[in-house]
Coordinates of C-alpha atoms in Angstrom, one line a residue:
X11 CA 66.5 96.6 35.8
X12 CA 63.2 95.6 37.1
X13 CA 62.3 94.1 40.4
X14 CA 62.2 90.2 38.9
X15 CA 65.7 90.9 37.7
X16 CA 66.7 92.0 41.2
X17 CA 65.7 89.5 42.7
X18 CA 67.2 87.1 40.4
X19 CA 70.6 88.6 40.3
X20 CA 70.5 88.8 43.9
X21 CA 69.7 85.2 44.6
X22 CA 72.3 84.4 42.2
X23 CA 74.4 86.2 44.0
X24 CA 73.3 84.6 47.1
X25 CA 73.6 81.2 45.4
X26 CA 77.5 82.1 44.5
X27 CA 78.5 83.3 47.6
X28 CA 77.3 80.3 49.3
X29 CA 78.4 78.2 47.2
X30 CA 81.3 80.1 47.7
X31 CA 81.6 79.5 51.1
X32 CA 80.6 75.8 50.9
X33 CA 84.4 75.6 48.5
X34 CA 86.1 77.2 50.8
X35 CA 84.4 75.1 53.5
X36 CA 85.7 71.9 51.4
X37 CA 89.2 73.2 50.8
X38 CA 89.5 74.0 55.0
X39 CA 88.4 70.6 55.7
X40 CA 90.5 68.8 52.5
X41 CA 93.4 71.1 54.2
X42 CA 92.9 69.6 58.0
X43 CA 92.8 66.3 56.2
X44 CA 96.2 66.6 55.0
X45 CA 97.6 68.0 57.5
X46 CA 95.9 65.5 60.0
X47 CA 96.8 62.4 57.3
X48 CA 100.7 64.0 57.5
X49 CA 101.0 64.0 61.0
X50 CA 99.6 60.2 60.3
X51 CA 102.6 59.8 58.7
X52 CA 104.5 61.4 60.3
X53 CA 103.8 59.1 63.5
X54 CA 104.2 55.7 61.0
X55 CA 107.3 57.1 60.4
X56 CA 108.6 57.7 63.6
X57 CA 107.2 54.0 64.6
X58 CA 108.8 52.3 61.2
X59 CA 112.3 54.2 62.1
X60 CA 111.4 52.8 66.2
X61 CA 110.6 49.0 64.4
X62 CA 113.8 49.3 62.3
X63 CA 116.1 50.5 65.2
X64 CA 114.2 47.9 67.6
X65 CA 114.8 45.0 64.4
X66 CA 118.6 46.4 64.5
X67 CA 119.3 46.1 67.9
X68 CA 117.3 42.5 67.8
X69 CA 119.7 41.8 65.0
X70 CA 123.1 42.7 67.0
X71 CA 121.5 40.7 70.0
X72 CA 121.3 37.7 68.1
X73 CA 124.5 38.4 67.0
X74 CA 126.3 38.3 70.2
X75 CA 124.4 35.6 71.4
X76 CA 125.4 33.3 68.3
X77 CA 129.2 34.2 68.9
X78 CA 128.7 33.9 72.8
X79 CA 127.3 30.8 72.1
X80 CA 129.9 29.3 69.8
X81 CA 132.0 30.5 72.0
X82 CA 130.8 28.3 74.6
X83 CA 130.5 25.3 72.3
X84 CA 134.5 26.4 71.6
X85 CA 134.7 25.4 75.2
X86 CA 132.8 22.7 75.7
X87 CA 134.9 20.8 73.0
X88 CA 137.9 22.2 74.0
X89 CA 136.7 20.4 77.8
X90 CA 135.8 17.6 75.6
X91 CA 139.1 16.8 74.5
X92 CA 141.5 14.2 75.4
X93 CA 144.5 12.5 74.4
X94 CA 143.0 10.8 71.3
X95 CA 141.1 13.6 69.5
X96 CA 143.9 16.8 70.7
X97 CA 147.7 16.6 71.4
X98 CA 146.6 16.9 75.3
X99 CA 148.9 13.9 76.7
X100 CA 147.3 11.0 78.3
X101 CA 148.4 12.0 81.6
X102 CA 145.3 15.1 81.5
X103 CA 143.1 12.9 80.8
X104 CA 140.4 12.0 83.7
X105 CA 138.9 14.7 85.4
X106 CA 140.5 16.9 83.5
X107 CA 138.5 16.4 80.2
X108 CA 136.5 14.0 78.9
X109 CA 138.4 10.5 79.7
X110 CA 139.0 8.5 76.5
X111 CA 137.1 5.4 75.9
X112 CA 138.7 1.9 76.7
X113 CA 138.5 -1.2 76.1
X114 CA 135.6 -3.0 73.5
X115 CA 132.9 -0.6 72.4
X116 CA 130.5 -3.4 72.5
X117 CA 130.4 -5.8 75.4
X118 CA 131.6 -9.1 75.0
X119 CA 129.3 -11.8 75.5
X120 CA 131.9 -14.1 77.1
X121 CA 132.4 -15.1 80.6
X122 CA 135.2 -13.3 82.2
X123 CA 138.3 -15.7 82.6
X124 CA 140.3 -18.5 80.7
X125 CA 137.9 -19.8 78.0
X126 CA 136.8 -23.4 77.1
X127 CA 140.5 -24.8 76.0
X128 CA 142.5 -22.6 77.6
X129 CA 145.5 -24.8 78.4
X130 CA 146.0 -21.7 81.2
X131 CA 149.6 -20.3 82.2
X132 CA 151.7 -21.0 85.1
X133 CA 154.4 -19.9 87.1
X134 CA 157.7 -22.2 85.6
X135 CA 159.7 -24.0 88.6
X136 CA 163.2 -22.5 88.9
X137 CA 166.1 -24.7 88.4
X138 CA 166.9 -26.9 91.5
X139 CA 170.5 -25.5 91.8
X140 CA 168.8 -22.5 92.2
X141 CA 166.5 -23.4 95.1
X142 CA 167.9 -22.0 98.5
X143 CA 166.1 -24.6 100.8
X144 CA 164.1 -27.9 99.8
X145 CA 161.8 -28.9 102.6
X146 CA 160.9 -33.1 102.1
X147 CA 156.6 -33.6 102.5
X148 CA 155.9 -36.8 103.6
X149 CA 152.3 -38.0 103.9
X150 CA 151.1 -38.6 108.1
X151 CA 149.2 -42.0 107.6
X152 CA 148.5 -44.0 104.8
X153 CA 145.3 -43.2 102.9
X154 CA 144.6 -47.5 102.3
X155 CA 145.1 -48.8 105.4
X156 CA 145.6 -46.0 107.8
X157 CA 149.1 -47.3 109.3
X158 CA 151.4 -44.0 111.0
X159 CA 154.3 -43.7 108.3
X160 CA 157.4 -42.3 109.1
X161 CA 158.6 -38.6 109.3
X162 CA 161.9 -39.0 108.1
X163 CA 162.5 -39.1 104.6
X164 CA 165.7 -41.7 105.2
X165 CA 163.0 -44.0 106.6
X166 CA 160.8 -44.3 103.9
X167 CA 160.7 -45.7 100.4
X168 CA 159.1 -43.3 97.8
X169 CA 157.4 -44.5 94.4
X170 CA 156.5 -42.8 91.4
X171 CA 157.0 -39.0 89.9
X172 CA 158.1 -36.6 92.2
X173 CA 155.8 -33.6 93.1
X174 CA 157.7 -30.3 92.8
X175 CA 156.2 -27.0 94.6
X176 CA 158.1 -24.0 94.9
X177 CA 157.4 -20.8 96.9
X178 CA 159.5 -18.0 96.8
X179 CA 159.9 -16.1 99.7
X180 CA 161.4 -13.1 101.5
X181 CA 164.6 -13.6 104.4
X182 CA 164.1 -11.7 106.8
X183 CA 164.7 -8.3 106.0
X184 CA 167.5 -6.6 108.4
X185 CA 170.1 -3.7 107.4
X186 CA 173.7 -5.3 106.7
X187 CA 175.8 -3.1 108.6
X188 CA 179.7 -2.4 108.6
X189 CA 181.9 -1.7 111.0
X190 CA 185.7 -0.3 109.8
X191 CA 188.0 -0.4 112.8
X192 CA 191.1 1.7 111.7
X193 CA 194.2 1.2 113.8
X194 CA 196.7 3.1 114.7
X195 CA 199.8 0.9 113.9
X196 CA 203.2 1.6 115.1
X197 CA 206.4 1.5 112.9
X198 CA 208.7 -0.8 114.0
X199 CA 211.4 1.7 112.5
X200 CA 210.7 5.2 113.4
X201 CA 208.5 4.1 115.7
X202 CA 205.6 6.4 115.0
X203 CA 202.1 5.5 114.5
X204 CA 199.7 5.9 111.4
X205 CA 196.2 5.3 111.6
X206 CA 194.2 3.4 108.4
X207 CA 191.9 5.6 106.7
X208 CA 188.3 4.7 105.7
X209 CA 188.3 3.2 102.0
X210 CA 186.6 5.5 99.8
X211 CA 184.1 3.1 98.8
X212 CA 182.9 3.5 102.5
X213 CA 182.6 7.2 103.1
X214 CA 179.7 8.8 104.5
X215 CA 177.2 6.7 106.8
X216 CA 175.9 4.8 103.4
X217 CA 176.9 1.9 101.4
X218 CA 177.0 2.4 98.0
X219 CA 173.9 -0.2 97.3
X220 CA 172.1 1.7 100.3
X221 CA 172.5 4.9 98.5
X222 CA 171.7 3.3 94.6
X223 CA 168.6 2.3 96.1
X224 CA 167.4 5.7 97.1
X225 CA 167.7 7.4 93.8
X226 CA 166.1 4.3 92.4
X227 CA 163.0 4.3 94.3
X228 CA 162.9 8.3 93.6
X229 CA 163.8 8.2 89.9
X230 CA 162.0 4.7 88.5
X231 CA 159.1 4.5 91.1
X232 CA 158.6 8.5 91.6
X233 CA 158.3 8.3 95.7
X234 CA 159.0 11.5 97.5
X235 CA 162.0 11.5 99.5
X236 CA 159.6 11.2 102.8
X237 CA 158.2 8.0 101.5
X238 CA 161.8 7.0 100.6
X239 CA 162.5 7.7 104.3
X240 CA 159.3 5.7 106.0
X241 CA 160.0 2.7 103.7
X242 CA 163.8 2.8 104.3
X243 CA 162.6 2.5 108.1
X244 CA 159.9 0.6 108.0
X245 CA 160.5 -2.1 105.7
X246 CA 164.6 -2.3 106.2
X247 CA 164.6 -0.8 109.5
X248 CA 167.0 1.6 108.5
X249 CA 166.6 4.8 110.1
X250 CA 167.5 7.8 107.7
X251 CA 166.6 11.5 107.7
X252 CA 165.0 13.3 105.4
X253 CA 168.6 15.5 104.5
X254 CA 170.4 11.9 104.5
X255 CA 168.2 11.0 101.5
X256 CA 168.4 14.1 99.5
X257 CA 172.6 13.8 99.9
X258 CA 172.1 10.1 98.4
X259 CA 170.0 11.3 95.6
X260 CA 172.7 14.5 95.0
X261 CA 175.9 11.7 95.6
X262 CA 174.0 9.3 93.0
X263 CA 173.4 12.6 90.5
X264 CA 177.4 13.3 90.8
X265 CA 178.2 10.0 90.2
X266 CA 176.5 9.4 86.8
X267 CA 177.7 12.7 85.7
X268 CA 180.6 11.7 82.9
X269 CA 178.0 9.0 81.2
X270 CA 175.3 11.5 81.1
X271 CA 177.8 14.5 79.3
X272 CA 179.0 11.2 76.9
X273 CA 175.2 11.1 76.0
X274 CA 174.9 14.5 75.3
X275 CA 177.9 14.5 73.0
X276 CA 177.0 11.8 70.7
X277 CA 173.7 13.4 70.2
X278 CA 174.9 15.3 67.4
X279 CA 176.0 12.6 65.5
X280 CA 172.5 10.5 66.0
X281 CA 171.1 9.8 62.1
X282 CA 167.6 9.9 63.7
X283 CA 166.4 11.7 67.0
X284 CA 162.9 11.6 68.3
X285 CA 162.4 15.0 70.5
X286 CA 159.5 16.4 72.8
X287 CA 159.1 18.5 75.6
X288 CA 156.7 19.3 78.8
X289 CA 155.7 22.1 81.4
X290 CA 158.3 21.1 84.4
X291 CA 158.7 23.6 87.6
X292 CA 161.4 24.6 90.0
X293 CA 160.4 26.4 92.9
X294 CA 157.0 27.8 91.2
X295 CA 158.7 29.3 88.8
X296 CA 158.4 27.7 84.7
X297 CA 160.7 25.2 83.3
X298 CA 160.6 22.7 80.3
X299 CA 162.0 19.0 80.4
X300 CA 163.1 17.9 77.5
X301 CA 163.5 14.2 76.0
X302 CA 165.5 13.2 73.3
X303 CA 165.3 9.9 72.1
X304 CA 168.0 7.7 70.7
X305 CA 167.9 4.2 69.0
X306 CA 170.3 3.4 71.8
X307 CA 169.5 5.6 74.7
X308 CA 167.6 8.8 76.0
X309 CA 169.0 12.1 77.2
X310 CA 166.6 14.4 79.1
X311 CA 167.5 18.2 80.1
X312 CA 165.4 20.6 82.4
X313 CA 165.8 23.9 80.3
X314 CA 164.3 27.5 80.9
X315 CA 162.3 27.9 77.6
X316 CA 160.8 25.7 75.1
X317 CA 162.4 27.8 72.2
X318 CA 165.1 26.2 69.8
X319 CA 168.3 27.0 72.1
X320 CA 167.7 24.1 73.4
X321 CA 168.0 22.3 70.5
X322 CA 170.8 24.6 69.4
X323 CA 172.8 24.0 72.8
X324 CA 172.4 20.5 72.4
X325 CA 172.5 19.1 68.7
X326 CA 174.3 22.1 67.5
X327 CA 173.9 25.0 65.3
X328 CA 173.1 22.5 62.5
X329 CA 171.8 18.9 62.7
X330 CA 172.7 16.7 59.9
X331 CA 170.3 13.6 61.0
X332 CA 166.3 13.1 60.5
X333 CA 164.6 15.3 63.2
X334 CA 161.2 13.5 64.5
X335 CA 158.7 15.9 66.4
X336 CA 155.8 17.3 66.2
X337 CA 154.9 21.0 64.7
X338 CA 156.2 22.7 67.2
X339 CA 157.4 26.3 65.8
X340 CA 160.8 25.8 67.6
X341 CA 161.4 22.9 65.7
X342 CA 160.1 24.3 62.7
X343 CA 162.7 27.7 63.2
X344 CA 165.6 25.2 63.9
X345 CA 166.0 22.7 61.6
X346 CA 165.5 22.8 57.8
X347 CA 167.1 19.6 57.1
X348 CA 165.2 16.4 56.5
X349 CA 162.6 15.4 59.4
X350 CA 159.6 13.3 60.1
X351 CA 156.4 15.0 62.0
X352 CA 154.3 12.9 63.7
X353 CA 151.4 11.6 62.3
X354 CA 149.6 10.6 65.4
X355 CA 149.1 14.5 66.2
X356 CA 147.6 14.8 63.3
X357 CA 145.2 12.3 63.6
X358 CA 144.2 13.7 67.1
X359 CA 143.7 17.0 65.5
X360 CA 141.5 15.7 62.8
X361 CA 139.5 13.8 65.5
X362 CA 139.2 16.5 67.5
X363 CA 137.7 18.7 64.7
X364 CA 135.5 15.8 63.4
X365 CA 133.9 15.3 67.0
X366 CA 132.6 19.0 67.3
X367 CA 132.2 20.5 64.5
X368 CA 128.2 21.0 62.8
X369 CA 129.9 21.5 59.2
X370 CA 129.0 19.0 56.3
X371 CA 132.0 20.3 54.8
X372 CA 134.4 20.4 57.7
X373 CA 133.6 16.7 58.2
X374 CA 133.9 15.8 55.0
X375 CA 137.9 17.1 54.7
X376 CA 138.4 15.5 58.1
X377 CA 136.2 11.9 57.1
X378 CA 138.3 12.2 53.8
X379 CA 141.8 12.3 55.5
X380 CA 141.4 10.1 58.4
X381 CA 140.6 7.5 55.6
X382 CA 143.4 8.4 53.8
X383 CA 145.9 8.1 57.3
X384 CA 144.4 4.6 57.7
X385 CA 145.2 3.2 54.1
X386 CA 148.9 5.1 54.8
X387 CA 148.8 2.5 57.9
X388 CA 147.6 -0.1 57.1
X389 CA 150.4 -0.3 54.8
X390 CA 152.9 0.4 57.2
X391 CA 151.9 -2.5 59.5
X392 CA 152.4 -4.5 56.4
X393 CA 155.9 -3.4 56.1
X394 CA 156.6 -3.9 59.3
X395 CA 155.3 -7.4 59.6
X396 CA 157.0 -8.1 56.9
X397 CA 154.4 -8.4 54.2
X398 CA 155.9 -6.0 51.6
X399 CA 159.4 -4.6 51.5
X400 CA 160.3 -1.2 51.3
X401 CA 160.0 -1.1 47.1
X402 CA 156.3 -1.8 47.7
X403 CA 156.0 0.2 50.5
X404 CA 157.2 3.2 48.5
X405 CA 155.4 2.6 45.3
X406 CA 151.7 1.7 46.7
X407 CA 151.8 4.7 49.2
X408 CA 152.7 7.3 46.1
X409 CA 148.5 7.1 45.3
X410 CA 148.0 7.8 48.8
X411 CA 150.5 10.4 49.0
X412 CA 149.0 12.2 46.0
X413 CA 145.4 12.0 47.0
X414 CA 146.8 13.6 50.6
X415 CA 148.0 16.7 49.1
X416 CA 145.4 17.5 46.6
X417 CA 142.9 17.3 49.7
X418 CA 144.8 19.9 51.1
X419 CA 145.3 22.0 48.1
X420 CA 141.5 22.0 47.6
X421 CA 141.2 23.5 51.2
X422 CA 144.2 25.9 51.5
X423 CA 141.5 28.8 51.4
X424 CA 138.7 26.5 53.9
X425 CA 136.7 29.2 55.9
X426 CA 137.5 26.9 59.0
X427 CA 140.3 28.2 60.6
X428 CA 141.4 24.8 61.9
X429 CA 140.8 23.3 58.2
X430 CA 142.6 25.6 57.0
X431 CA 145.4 25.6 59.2
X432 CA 145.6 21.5 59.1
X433 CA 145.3 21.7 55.3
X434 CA 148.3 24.2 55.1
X435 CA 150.1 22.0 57.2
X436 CA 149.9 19.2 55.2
X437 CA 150.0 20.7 52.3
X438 CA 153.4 23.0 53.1
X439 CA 155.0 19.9 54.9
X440 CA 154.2 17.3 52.4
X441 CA 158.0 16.2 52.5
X442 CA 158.2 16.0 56.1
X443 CA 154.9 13.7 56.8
X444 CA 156.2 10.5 54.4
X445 CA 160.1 10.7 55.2
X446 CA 159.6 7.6 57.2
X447 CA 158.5 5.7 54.0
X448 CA 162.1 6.1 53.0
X449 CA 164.4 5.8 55.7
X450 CA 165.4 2.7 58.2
X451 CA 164.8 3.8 61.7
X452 CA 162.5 6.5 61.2
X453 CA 159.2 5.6 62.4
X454 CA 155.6 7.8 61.5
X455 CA 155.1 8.9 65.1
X456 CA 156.6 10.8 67.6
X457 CA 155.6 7.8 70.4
X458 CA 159.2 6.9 71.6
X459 CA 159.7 10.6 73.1
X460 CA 155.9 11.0 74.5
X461 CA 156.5 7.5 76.0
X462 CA 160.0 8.7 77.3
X463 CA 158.1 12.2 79.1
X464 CA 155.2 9.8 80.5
X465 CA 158.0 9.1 83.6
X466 CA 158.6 12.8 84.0
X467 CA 155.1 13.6 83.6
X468 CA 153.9 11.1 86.4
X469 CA 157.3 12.5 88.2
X470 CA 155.7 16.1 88.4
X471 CA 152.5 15.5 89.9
X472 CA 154.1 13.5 92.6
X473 CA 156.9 16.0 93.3
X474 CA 155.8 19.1 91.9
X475 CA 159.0 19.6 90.4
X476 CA 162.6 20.8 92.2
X477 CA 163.7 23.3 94.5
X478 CA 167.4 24.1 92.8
X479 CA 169.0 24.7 89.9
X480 CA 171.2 21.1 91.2
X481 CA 167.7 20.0 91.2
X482 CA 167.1 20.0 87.7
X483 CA 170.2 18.7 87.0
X484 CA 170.1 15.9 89.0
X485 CA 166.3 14.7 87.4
X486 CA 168.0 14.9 84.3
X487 CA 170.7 12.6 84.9
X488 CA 169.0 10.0 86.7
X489 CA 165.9 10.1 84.3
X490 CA 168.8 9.5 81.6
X491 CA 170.2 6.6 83.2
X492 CA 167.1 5.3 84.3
X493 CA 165.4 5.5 80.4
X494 CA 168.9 4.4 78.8
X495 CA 169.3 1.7 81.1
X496 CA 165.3 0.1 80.3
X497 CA 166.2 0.6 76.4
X498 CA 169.0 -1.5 76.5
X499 CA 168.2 -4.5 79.1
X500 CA 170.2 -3.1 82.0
X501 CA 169.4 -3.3 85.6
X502 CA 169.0 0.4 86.4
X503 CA 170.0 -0.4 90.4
X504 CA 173.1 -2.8 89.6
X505 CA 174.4 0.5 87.7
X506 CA 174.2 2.7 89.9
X507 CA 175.3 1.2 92.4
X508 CA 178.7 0.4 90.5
X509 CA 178.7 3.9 89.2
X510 CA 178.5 4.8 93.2
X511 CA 181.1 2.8 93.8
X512 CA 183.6 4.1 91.3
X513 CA 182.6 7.3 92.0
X514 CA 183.9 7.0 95.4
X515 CA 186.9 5.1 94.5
X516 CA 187.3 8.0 91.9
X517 CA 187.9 5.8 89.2
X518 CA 185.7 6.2 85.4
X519 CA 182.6 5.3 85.3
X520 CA 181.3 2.6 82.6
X521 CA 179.8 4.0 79.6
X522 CA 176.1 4.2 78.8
X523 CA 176.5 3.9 75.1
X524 CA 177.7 0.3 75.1
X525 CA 180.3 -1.1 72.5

């Protein structure tokens, strides 16, 4: 090999292990690349995975917030409601919820008052052998001339149509009191000496009307027995204490004992009862007053529980009538026999829903049923106004009854719970909701027996309740004879105080039931 060739190999050798070096160069770098773009990677990863976790816990926020806030809206509706859109009774509405709206919804344009043509009402004169006192008027002077006329009305010579103005007035109001003297007389045969006892109708320190009075003014107007005291003083200057009132009310609550057990007996045998119940208290602790509703009187009973015993204790292991109440599970667990639930609960419910709810669907089941309850109505009125007869009223509500249940068959499976629980309800109780369609006497609400616990209700935030197990008693008896008297025309004082009075004389007392 020559010197050229040398030197050729030699840079070619040069030349390959540069460009040797220059690949390896290229792969070191390519490698820190990768290496540099994985840990890149790498990083996005960790950040993606710090995104994903931060979207997640985002996501769960949202979550809790939604539910908290519905839960919240839960409550604001459920502060929202009132005695037309809930079965809350009228008596919690005010500042207790949202008060109902009454009166027009749109304000009258009319002046307040009797209108243009109004012949106006006025207060009928009383018959003139009724009329304790008639006072003669006679004029002073005469209006013509001006002449002094006479003051006597045997001195005069009236003309014309006698002007007639009566004013009823108060005597003056002063205690009657009694005094019984009993002698000691002797016998003109033995000579000893017996002394007269006190008739019974006079025992105690109080007459019999005295003592009506204060379980009236307890029982029909609710007053507390110290307000029963200051008006028994202060109006009929009778001085009484506070222990003297509360043996009245316990004398009048023995007294009216037989009618009130003749109630309770016949109750049985009632073809239709109308039943409800309310929170009641003695001493703090929980009770339940319960009314049940007659078409000829009302019994009420202060029980322990709001379970079926009650109804068990009083109507009997079996009742054979037409049960009206609510959907109260105990009445549902008692009786299986034929019944009537109350429509106007339902209503309220539907309303209640309708108000709150943000649903297009939800509102539609409740828009569809509340139209269907008014066309069931509106039939009803006619009935009872005598427009149709029951035939009619039977055959025109079987459209209405039909389209009822199918609405609720289409939303047995509603993901609203209260949809669905309403649409089972009227779907499972079809029978029960149209059995006053039917029946004489049955009527579609339970109002009789709400109406009947409005006086207890009013009772119980005046009184707070009792302090005995007499206590209860005795508010059940006198809201019996009180309720059963007002159904059937009586004058709740006039029977008492005869119940008083044979109570003392220990002779029967007359029957609430009537014959």
């Amino acid at each position: 090999m020559n010197a050229r060739d040398a030197r050729r190999a030699s840079h070619k050798q040069a030349t390959a292990s540069r460009h040797s070096h220059a690949h390896l160069a290229s792969r070191e770098e390519l490698q820190r690349q990768v290496e540099r773009q994985q840990r890149e990677i790498e990083k996005l990863r960790e950040q993606v995975a710090e995104r994903d976790q931060q979207i997640a816990d985002a996501e769960q926020q949202i979550a809790e917030q939604e539910k908290q806030i519905a839960d919240l809206e839960q409550q604001l509706a459920l502060r929202k409601q009132n005695s037309t859109n809930s079965s809350k009774p009228p008596s919690s509405d005010g500042l207790a919820g949202e008060p109902r709206e009454r009166g027009r919804r749109k304000k009258s344009r009319r002046k307040v008052g009797g209108q243009p043509g109004h012949l106006g009402a006025h207060r009928p004169l009383v018959p003139v052998e009724r009329v304790d006192e008639v006072r003669p008027v006679l004029p002073q002077q005469c209006e013509h001339c001006g002449l002094t006329l006479p003051q006597q009305i045997e001195q005069v010579q009236t003309t014309g149509t006698l002007h007639r103005h009566q004013v009823t007035e108060l005597p003056p109001i002063q205690a009657h009191i009694i005094e019984y003297q009993c002698h000691r007389v002797a016998c003109p045969e033995c000579g000893e000496s017996t002394r007269a006892a006190v008739p019974e109708e006079a025992s105690g320190h109080f007459g019999p009307q005295l003592t009506a009075l204060i379980a009236y003014l307890t029982v029909v107007y609710r007053m507390p027995r110290r307000v029963v005291e200051a008006l028994l003083a202060q109006v009929l200057g009778i001085e009484i204490s506070l222990g003297s009132t509360q043996k009245g009310w316990e004398e009048t609550s023995q007294a009216v004992a037989a009618p009130c057990q003749e109630l309770e007996k016949q109750l049985k045998n009632e073809p239709v009862l109308n039943v409800d119940e309310t929170g009641w208290r003695t001493n703090g602790d929980k009770r339940y007053l319960w009314a049940f509703v007659a078409a000829r009187y009302v019994v009420y009973t202060v029980a322990t529980t709001r379970g079926s015993e009650v109804l068990i204790d009083l109507l009997g292991a079996v009742f054979r009538g037409i049960l009206c109440s609510d959907r109260f599970s105990a009445y549902l667990k008692y009786h299986s026999g034929q019944a009537q639930f109350c429509w106007a609960h339902l209503k309220r419910n539907l309303l209640g829903i309708v108000e709150f709810t943000k649903n297009s669907a939800v509102e539609r089941f409740c828009r569809d049923a509340l139209a269907e309850h008014a066309r069931l109505f509106r039939l009803w009125h006619k009935f009872r106004g005598g427009q149709i007869d029951r035939s009619q009223l039977l055959l025109r509500s079987i459209p209405i009854q039909e389209r009822i249940f199918a609405l609720a068959q289409r939303h047995l499976d509603s993901a609203n719970r209260q949809v669905r629980n309403l649409a089972t309800a009227l779907f499972e109780h079809n029978q029960r909701l149209f059995t006053f369609l039917e029946h004489e006497g049955v009527e579609p609400t339970n109002n009789s027996a709400e109406r009947a616990l409005r006086t207890g209700v009013q009772w119980r935030k005046i009184c707070f309740g009792n302090r005995s197990a007499n206590g209860e008693i005795a508010t059940a008896r006198l809201l019996t004879v009180a309720a059963t008297c007002d159904l059937r025309g009586l004058n709740v004082l006039a029977y008492l105080s005869a119940a008083i009075t044979c109570h003392r004389r220990r002779q029967p007392v007359a029957s609430l039931l009537g014959r």
